[in-house]
mmCIF file of C-alpha atoms in Angstrom:
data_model
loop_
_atom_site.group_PDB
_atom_site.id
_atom_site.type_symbol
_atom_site.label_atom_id
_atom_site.label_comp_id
_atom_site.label_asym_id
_atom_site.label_seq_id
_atom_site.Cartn_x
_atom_site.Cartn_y
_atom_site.Cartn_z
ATOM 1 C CA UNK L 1 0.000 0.000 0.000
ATOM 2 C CA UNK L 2 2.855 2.413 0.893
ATOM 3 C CA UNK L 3 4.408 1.613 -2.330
ATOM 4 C CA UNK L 4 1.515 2.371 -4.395
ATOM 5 C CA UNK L 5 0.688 5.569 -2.725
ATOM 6 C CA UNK L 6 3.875 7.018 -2.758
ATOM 7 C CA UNK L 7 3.816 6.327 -6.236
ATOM 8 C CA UNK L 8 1.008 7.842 -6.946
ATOM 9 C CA UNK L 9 1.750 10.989 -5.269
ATOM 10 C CA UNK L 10 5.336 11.266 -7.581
ATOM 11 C CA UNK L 11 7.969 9.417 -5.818
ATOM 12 C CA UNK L 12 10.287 7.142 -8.064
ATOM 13 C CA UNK L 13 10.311 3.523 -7.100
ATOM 14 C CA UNK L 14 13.838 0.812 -7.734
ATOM 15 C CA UNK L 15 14.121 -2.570 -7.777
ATOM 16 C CA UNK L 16 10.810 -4.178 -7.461
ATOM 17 C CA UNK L 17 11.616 -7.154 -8.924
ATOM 18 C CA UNK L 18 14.292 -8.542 -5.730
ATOM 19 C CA UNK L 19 11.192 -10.105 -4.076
ATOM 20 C CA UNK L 20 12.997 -12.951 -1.450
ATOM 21 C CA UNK L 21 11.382 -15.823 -1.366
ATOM 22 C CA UNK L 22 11.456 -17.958 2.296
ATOM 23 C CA UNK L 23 12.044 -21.663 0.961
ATOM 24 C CA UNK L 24 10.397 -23.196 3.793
ATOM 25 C CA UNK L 25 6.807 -22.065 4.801
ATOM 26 C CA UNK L 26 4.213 -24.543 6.207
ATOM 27 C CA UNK L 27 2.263 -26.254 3.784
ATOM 28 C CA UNK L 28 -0.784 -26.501 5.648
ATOM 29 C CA UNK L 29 -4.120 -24.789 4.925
ATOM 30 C CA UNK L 30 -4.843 -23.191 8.033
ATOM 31 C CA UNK L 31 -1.198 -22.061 8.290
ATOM 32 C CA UNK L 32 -0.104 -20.691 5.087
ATOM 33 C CA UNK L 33 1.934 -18.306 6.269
ATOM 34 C CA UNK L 34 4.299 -20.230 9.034
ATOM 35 C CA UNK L 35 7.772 -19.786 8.424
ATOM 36 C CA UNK L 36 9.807 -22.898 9.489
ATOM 37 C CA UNK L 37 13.046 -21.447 10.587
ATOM 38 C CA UNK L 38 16.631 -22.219 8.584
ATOM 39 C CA UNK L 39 17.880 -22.774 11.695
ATOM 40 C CA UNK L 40 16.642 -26.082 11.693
ATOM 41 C CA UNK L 41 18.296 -27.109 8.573
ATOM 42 C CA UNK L 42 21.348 -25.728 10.324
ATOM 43 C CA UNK L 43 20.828 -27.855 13.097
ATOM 44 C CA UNK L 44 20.608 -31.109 10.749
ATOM 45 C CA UNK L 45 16.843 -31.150 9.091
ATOM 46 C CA UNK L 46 17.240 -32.184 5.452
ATOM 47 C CA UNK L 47 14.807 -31.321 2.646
ATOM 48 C CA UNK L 48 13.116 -34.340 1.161
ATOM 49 C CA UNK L 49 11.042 -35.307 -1.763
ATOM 50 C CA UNK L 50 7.413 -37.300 -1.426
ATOM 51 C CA UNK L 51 9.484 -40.527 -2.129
ATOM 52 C CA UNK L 52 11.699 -39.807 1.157
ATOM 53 C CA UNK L 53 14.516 -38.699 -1.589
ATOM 54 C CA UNK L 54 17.450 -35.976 -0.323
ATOM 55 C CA UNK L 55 18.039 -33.971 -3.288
ATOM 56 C CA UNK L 56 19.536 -30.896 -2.620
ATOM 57 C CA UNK L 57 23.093 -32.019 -3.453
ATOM 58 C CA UNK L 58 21.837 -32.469 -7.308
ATOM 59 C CA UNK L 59 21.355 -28.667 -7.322
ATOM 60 C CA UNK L 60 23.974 -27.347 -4.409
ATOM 61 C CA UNK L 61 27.309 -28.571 -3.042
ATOM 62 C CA UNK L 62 26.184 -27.237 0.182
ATOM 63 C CA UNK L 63 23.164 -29.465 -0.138
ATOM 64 C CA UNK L 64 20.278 -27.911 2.396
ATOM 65 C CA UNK L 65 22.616 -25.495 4.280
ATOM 66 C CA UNK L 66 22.990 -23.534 0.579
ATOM 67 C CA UNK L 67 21.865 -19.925 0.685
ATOM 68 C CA UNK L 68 18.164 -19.279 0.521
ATOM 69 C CA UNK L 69 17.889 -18.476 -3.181
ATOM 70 C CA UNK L 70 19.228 -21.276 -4.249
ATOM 71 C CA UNK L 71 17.130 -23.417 -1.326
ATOM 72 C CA UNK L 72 14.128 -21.715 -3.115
ATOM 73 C CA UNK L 73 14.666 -22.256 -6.301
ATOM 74 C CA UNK L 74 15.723 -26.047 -6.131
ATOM 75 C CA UNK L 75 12.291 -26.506 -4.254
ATOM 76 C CA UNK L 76 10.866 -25.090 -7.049
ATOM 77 C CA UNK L 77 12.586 -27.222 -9.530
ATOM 78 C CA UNK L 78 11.984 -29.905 -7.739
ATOM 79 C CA UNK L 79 7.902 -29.812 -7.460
ATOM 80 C CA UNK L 80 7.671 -28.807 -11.148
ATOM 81 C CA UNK L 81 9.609 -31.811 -11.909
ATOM 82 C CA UNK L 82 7.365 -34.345 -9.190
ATOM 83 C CA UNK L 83 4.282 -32.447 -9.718
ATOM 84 C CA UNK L 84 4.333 -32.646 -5.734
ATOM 85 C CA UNK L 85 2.072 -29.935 -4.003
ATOM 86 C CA UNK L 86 5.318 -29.560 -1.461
ATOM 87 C CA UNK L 87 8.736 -30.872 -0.254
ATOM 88 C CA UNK L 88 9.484 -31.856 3.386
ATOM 89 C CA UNK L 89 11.455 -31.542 6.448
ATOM 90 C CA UNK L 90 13.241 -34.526 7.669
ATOM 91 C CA UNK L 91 13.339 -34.092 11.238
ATOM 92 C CA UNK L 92 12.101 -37.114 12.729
ATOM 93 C CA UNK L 93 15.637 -37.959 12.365
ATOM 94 C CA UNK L 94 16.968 -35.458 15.256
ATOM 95 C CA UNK L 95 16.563 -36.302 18.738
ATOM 96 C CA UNK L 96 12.651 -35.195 19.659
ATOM 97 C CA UNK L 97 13.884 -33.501 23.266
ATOM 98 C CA UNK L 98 16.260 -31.303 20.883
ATOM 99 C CA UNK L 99 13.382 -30.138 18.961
ATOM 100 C CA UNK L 100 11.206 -29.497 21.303
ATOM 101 C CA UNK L 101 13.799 -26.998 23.314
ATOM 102 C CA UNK L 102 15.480 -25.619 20.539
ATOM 103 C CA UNK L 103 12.604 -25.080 18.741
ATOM 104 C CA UNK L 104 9.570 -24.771 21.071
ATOM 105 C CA UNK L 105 7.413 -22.508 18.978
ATOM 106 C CA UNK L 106 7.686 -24.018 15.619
ATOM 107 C CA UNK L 107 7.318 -27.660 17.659
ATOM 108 C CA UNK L 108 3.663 -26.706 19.642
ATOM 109 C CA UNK L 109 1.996 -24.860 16.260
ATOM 110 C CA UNK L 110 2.788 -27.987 14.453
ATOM 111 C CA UNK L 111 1.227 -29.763 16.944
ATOM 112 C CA UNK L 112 -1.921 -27.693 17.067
ATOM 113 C CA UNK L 113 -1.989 -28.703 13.624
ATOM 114 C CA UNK L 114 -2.002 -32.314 13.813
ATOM 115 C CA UNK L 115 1.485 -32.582 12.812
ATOM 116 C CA UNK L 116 3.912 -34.030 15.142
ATOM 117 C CA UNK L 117 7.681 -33.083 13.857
ATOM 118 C CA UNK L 118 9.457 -35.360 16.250
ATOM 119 C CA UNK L 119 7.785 -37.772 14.241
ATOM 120 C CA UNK L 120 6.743 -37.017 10.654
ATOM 121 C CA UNK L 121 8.078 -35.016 8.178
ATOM 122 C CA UNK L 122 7.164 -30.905 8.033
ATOM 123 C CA UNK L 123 5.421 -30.128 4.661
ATOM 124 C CA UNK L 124 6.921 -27.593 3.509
ATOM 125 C CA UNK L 125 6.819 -24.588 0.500
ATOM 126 C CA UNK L 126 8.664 -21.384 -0.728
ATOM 127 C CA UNK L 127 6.849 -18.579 -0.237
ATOM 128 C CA UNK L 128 7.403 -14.471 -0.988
ATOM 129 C CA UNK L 129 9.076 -13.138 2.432
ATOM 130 C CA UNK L 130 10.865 -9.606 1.922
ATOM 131 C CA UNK L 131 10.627 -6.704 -0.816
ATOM 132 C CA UNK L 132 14.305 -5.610 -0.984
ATOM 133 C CA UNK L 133 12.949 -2.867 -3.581
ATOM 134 C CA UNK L 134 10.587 -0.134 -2.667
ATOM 135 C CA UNK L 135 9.979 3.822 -2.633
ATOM 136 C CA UNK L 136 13.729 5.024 -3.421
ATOM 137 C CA UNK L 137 14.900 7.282 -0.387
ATOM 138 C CA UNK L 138 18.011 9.208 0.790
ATOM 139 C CA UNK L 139 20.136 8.273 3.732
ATOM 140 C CA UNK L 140 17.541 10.197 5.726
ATOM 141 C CA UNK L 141 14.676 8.371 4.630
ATOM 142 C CA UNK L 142 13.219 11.068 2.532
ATOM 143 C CA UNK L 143 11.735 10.551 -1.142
ATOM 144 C CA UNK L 144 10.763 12.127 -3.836
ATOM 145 C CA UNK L 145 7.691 14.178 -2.519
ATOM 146 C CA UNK L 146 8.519 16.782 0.172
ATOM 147 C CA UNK L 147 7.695 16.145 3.626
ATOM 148 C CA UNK L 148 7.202 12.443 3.062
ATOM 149 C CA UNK L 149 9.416 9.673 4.362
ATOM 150 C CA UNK L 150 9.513 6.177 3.906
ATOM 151 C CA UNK L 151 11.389 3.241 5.891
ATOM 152 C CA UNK L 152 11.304 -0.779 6.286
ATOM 153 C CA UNK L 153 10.451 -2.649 3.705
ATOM 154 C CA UNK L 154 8.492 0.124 1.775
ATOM 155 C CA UNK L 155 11.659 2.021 0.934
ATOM 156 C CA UNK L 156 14.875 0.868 -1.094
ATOM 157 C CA UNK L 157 17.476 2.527 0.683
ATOM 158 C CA UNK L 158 20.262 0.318 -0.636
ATOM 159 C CA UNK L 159 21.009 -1.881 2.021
ATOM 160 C CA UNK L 160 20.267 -5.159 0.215
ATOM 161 C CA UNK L 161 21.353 -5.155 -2.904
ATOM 162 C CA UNK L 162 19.953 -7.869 -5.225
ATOM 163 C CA UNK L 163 19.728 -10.449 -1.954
ATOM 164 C CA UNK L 164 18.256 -9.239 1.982
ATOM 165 C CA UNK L 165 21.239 -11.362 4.220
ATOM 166 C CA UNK L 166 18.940 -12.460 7.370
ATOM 167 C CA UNK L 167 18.009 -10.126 10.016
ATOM 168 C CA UNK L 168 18.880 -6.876 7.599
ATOM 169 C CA UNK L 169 15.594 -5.939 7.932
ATOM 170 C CA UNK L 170 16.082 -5.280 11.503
ATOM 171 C CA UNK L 171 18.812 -3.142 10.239
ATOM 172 C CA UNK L 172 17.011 -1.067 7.878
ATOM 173 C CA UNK L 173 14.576 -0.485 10.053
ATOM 174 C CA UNK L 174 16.244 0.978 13.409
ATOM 175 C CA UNK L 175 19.370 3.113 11.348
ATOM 176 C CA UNK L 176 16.300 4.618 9.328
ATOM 177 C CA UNK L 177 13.902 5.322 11.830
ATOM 178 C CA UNK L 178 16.741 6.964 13.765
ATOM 179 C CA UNK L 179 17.597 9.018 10.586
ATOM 180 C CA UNK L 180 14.024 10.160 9.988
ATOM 181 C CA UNK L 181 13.310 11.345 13.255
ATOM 182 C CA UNK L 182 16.950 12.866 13.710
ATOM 183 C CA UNK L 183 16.184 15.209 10.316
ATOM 184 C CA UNK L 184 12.443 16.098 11.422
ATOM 185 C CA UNK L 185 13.960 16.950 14.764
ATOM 186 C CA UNK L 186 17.082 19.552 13.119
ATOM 187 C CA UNK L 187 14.411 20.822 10.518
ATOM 188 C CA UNK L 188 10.944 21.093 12.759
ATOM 189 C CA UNK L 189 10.271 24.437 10.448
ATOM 190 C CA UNK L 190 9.636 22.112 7.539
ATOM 191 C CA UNK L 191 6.765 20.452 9.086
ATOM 192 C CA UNK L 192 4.616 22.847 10.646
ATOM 193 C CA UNK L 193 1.486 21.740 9.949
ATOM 194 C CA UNK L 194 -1.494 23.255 7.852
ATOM 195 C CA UNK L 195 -5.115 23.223 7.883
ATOM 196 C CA UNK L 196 -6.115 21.549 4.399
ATOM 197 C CA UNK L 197 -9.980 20.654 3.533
ATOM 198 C CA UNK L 198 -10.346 17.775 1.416
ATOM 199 C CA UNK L 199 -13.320 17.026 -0.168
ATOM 200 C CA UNK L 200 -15.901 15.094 -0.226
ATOM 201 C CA UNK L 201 -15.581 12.001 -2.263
ATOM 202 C CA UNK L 202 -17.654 11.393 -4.971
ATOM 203 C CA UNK L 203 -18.612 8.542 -6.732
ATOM 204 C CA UNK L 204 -20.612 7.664 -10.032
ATOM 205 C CA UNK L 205 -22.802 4.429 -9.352
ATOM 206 C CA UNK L 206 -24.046 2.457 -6.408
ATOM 207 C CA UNK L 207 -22.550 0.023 -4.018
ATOM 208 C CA UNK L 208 -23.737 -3.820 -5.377
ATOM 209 C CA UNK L 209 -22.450 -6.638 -3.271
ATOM 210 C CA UNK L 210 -22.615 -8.726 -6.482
ATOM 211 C CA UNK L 211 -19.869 -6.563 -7.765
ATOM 212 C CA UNK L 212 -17.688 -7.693 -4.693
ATOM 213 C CA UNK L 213 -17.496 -11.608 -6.373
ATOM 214 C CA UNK L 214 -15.609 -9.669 -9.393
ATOM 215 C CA UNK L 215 -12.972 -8.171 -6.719
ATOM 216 C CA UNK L 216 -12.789 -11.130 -5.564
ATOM 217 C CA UNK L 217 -11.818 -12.836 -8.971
ATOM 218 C CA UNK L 218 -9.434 -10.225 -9.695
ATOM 219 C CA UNK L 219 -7.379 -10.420 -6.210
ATOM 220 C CA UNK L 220 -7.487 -14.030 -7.035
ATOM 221 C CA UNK L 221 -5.566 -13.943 -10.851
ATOM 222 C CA UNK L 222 -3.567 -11.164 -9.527
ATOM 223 C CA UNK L 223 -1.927 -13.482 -7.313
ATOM 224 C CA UNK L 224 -1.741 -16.741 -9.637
ATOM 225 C CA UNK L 225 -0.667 -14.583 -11.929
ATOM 226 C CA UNK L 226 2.408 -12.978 -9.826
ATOM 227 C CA UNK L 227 3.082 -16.287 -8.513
ATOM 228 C CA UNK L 228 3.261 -17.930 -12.519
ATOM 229 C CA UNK L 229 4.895 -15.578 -14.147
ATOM 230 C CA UNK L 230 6.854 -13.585 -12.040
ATOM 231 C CA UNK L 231 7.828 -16.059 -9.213
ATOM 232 C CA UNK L 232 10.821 -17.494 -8.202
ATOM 233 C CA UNK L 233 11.865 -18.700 -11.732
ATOM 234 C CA UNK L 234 11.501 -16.065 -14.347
ATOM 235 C CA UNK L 235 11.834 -15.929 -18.287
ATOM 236 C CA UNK L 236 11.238 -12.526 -20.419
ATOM 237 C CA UNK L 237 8.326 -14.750 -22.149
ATOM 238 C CA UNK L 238 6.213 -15.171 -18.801
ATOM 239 C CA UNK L 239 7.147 -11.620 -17.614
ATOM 240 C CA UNK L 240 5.731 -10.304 -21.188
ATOM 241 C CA UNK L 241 2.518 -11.925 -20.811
ATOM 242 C CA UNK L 242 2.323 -11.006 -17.094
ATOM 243 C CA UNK L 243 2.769 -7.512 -17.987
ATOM 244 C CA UNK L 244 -0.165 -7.816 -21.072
ATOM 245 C CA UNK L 245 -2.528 -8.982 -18.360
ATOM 246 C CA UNK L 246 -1.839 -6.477 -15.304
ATOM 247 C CA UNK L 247 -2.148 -3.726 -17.966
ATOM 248 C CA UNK L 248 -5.971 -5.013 -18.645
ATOM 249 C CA UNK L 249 -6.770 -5.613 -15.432
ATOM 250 C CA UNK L 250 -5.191 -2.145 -14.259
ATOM 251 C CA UNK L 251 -7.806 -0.439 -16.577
ATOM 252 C CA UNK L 252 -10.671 -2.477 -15.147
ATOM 253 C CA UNK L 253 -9.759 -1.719 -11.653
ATOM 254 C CA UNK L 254 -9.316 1.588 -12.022
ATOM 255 C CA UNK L 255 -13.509 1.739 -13.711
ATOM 256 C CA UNK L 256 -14.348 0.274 -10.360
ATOM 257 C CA UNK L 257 -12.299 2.397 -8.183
ATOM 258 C CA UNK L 258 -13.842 5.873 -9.506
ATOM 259 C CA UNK L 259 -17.364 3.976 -10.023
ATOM 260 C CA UNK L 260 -18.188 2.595 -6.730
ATOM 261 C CA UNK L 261 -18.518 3.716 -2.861
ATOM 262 C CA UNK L 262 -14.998 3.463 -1.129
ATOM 263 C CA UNK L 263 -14.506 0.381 0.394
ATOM 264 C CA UNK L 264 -11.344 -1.519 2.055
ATOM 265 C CA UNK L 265 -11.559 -4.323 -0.568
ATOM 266 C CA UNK L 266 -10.939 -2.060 -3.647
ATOM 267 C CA UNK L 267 -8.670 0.181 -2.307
ATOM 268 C CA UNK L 268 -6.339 -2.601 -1.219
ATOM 269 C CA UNK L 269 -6.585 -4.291 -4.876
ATOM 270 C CA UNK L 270 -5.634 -1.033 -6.357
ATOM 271 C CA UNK L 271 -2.544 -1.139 -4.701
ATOM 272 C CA UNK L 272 -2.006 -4.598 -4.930
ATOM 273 C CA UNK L 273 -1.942 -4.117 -8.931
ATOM 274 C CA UNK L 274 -0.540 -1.152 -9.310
ATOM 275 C CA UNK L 275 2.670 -3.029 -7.462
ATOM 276 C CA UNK L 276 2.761 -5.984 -9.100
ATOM 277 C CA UNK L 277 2.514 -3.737 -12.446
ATOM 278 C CA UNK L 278 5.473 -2.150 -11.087
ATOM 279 C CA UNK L 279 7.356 -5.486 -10.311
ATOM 280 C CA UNK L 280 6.725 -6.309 -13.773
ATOM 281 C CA UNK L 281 8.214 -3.783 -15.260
ATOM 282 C CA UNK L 282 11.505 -3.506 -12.760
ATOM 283 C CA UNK L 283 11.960 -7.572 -13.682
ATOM 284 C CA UNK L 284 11.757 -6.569 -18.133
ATOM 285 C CA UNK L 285 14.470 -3.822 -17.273
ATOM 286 C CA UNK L 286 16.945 -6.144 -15.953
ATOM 287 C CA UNK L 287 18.449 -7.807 -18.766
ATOM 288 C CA UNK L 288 20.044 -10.514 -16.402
ATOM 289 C CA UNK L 289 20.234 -12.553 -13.430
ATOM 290 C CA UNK L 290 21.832 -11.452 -9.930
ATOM 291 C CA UNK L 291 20.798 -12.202 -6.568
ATOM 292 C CA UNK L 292 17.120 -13.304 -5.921
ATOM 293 C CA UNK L 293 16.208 -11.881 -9.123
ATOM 294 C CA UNK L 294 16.453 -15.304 -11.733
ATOM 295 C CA UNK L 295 15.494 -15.278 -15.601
ATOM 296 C CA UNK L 296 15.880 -18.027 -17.731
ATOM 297 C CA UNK L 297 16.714 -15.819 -20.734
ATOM 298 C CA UNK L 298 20.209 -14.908 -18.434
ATOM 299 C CA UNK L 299 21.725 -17.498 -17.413
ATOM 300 C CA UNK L 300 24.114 -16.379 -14.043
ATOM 301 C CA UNK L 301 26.480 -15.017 -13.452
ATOM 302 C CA UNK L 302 25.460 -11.184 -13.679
ATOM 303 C CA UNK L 303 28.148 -9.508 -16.553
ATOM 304 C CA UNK L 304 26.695 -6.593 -16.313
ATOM 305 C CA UNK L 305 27.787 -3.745 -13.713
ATOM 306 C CA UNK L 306 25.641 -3.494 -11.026
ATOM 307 C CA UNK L 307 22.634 -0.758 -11.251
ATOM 308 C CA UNK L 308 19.166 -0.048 -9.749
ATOM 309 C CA UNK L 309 16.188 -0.582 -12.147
ATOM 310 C CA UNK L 310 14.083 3.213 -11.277
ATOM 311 C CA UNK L 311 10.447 3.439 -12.297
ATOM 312 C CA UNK L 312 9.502 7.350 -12.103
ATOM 313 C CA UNK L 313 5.839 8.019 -12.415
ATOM 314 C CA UNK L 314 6.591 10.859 -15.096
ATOM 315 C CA UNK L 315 7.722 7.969 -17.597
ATOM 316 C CA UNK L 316 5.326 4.863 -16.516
ATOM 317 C CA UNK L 317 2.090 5.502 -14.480
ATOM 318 C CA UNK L 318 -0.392 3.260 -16.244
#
């Protein structure tokens, strides 16, 4: 939402298309969005096929301590290949008092779940963890548009690059909250506030709930089609035809957005599209692969010197 508003209001936005993927999320449906820490690979898990196969080492050396790109994308490879929904965990193989002390939290959740770890595999699938892109800003955490700041993972300030090393986020966030609030506190005259009316909104139509089921739809292939075409595993074909279909379903949101009464729901799929749009276009600009960033068309390494892919809304709104 941050992302799309700042847009909106003029602010240039980088590198939308380093979207981290977590390679091991709980494949369970009233969990989908457990992480199941690396630290338990690190402490010996292994990743597993449905047939009870190891097969990281056909895709890493480092087997399933490698780094979590290259976790991700073997998963990846690896269900395309099987057709599998998921991969698993092996950790009825570690000693269950371990588990359950090392790893309380993840151990109990499981358990509310039916799933016992000290004794059956963890189902397990990538999933999209950390935007390393965002609204650019300046070491202070200002953009584009005066007066408006941006931090976290809403803002690119530079400190990932084309792959978030664990816990930068924590990073990012502290050093640019400190920044922010150190500027607005040595330049207070910049933000005295003023009294502005804004109007009413008005709207051409009426609210149907029927309408909603279309929303609904929409949010839907917006996500299938993000998760397709511009997932973990890229090619400049998918990305083309990704971008063909966010562009017609950019101008049909937008009829409903100035055609029906304000509600949470549409607001929230605005954004939602006008990102991915945005993601689309950052991933065609980079003619290569580097980092968590992977297109079939560019085989790694990255030969070309490093640079930011910058979307200003002057050049590319809609």
């Amino acid at each position: 939402d941050g992302i799309a508003m700042a847009y909106r209001a003029g602010a240039r936005v980088a590198n939308l298309e380093f979207m981290q993927f977590h390679p091991t999320c709980l494949y369970h449906p009233k969990a989908n969005t457990f992480l199941i820490t690396e630290a338990l690979r690190g402490e010996g898990a292994e990743l597993i096929n449905a047939k009870g196969e190891a097969f990281m080492k056909k895709h890493s050396p480092q087997g399933s301590l490698a780094p979590r790109d290259i976790v991700a994308r073997s998963i990846d490879a690896e269900m395309k290949k099987s057709g599998a929904e998921c991969v698993y965990l092996d950790t009825p193989k570690m000693d269950a008092e371990f588990i359950k002390n090392r790893f309380p939290r993840i151990y109990e959740r499981c358990l509310e779940l039916g799933l016992d770890i000290t004794k059956q595999p963890v189902p397990v699938v990538p999933a999209a963890h950390y935007l390393c892109g965002g609204v650019v800003v300046d070491k202070w955490g200002r953009t584009d548009v005066r007066r408006l700041f941006a931090i976290g993972e809403t803002a690119c300030s530079g400190l990932h690059g084309a792959n978030r090393l664990a816990s930068n986020s924590l990073l990012e966030c502290v050093v640019f909250a400190h920044q922010g609030a150190e500027y607005v506190r040595a330049h207070r005259d910049e933000f005295t506030p003023k009294s502005t009316r804004v109007p009413e909104w008005i709207y051409f139509g009426n609210h149907d709930q029927d309408e909603m089921i279309v929303i609904n739809h929409m949010w839907d292939e917006i996500r299938h089609l993000m998760w397709n075409y511009v997932g973990i595993v890229r090619s400049n074909k998918r990305l083309e035809r990704a971008h063909t279909r966010i562009r017609n379903l950019l101008h049909e949101i937008q009829d409903y957005y100035w055609n029906f009464k304000v509600h949470s729901d549409v607001l929230e799929l605005r954004n939602l599209a006008q990102v991915a749009h945005l993601s689309i276009a950052c991933a065609l600009e980079r003619k290569e692969s580097r980092g968590i960033h992977y297109n079939l068309d560019y085989p790694p390494p990255a030969r070309l010197p490093p640079k930011d892919t910058i979307i200003s809304p002057s050049t590319f709104l809609w």
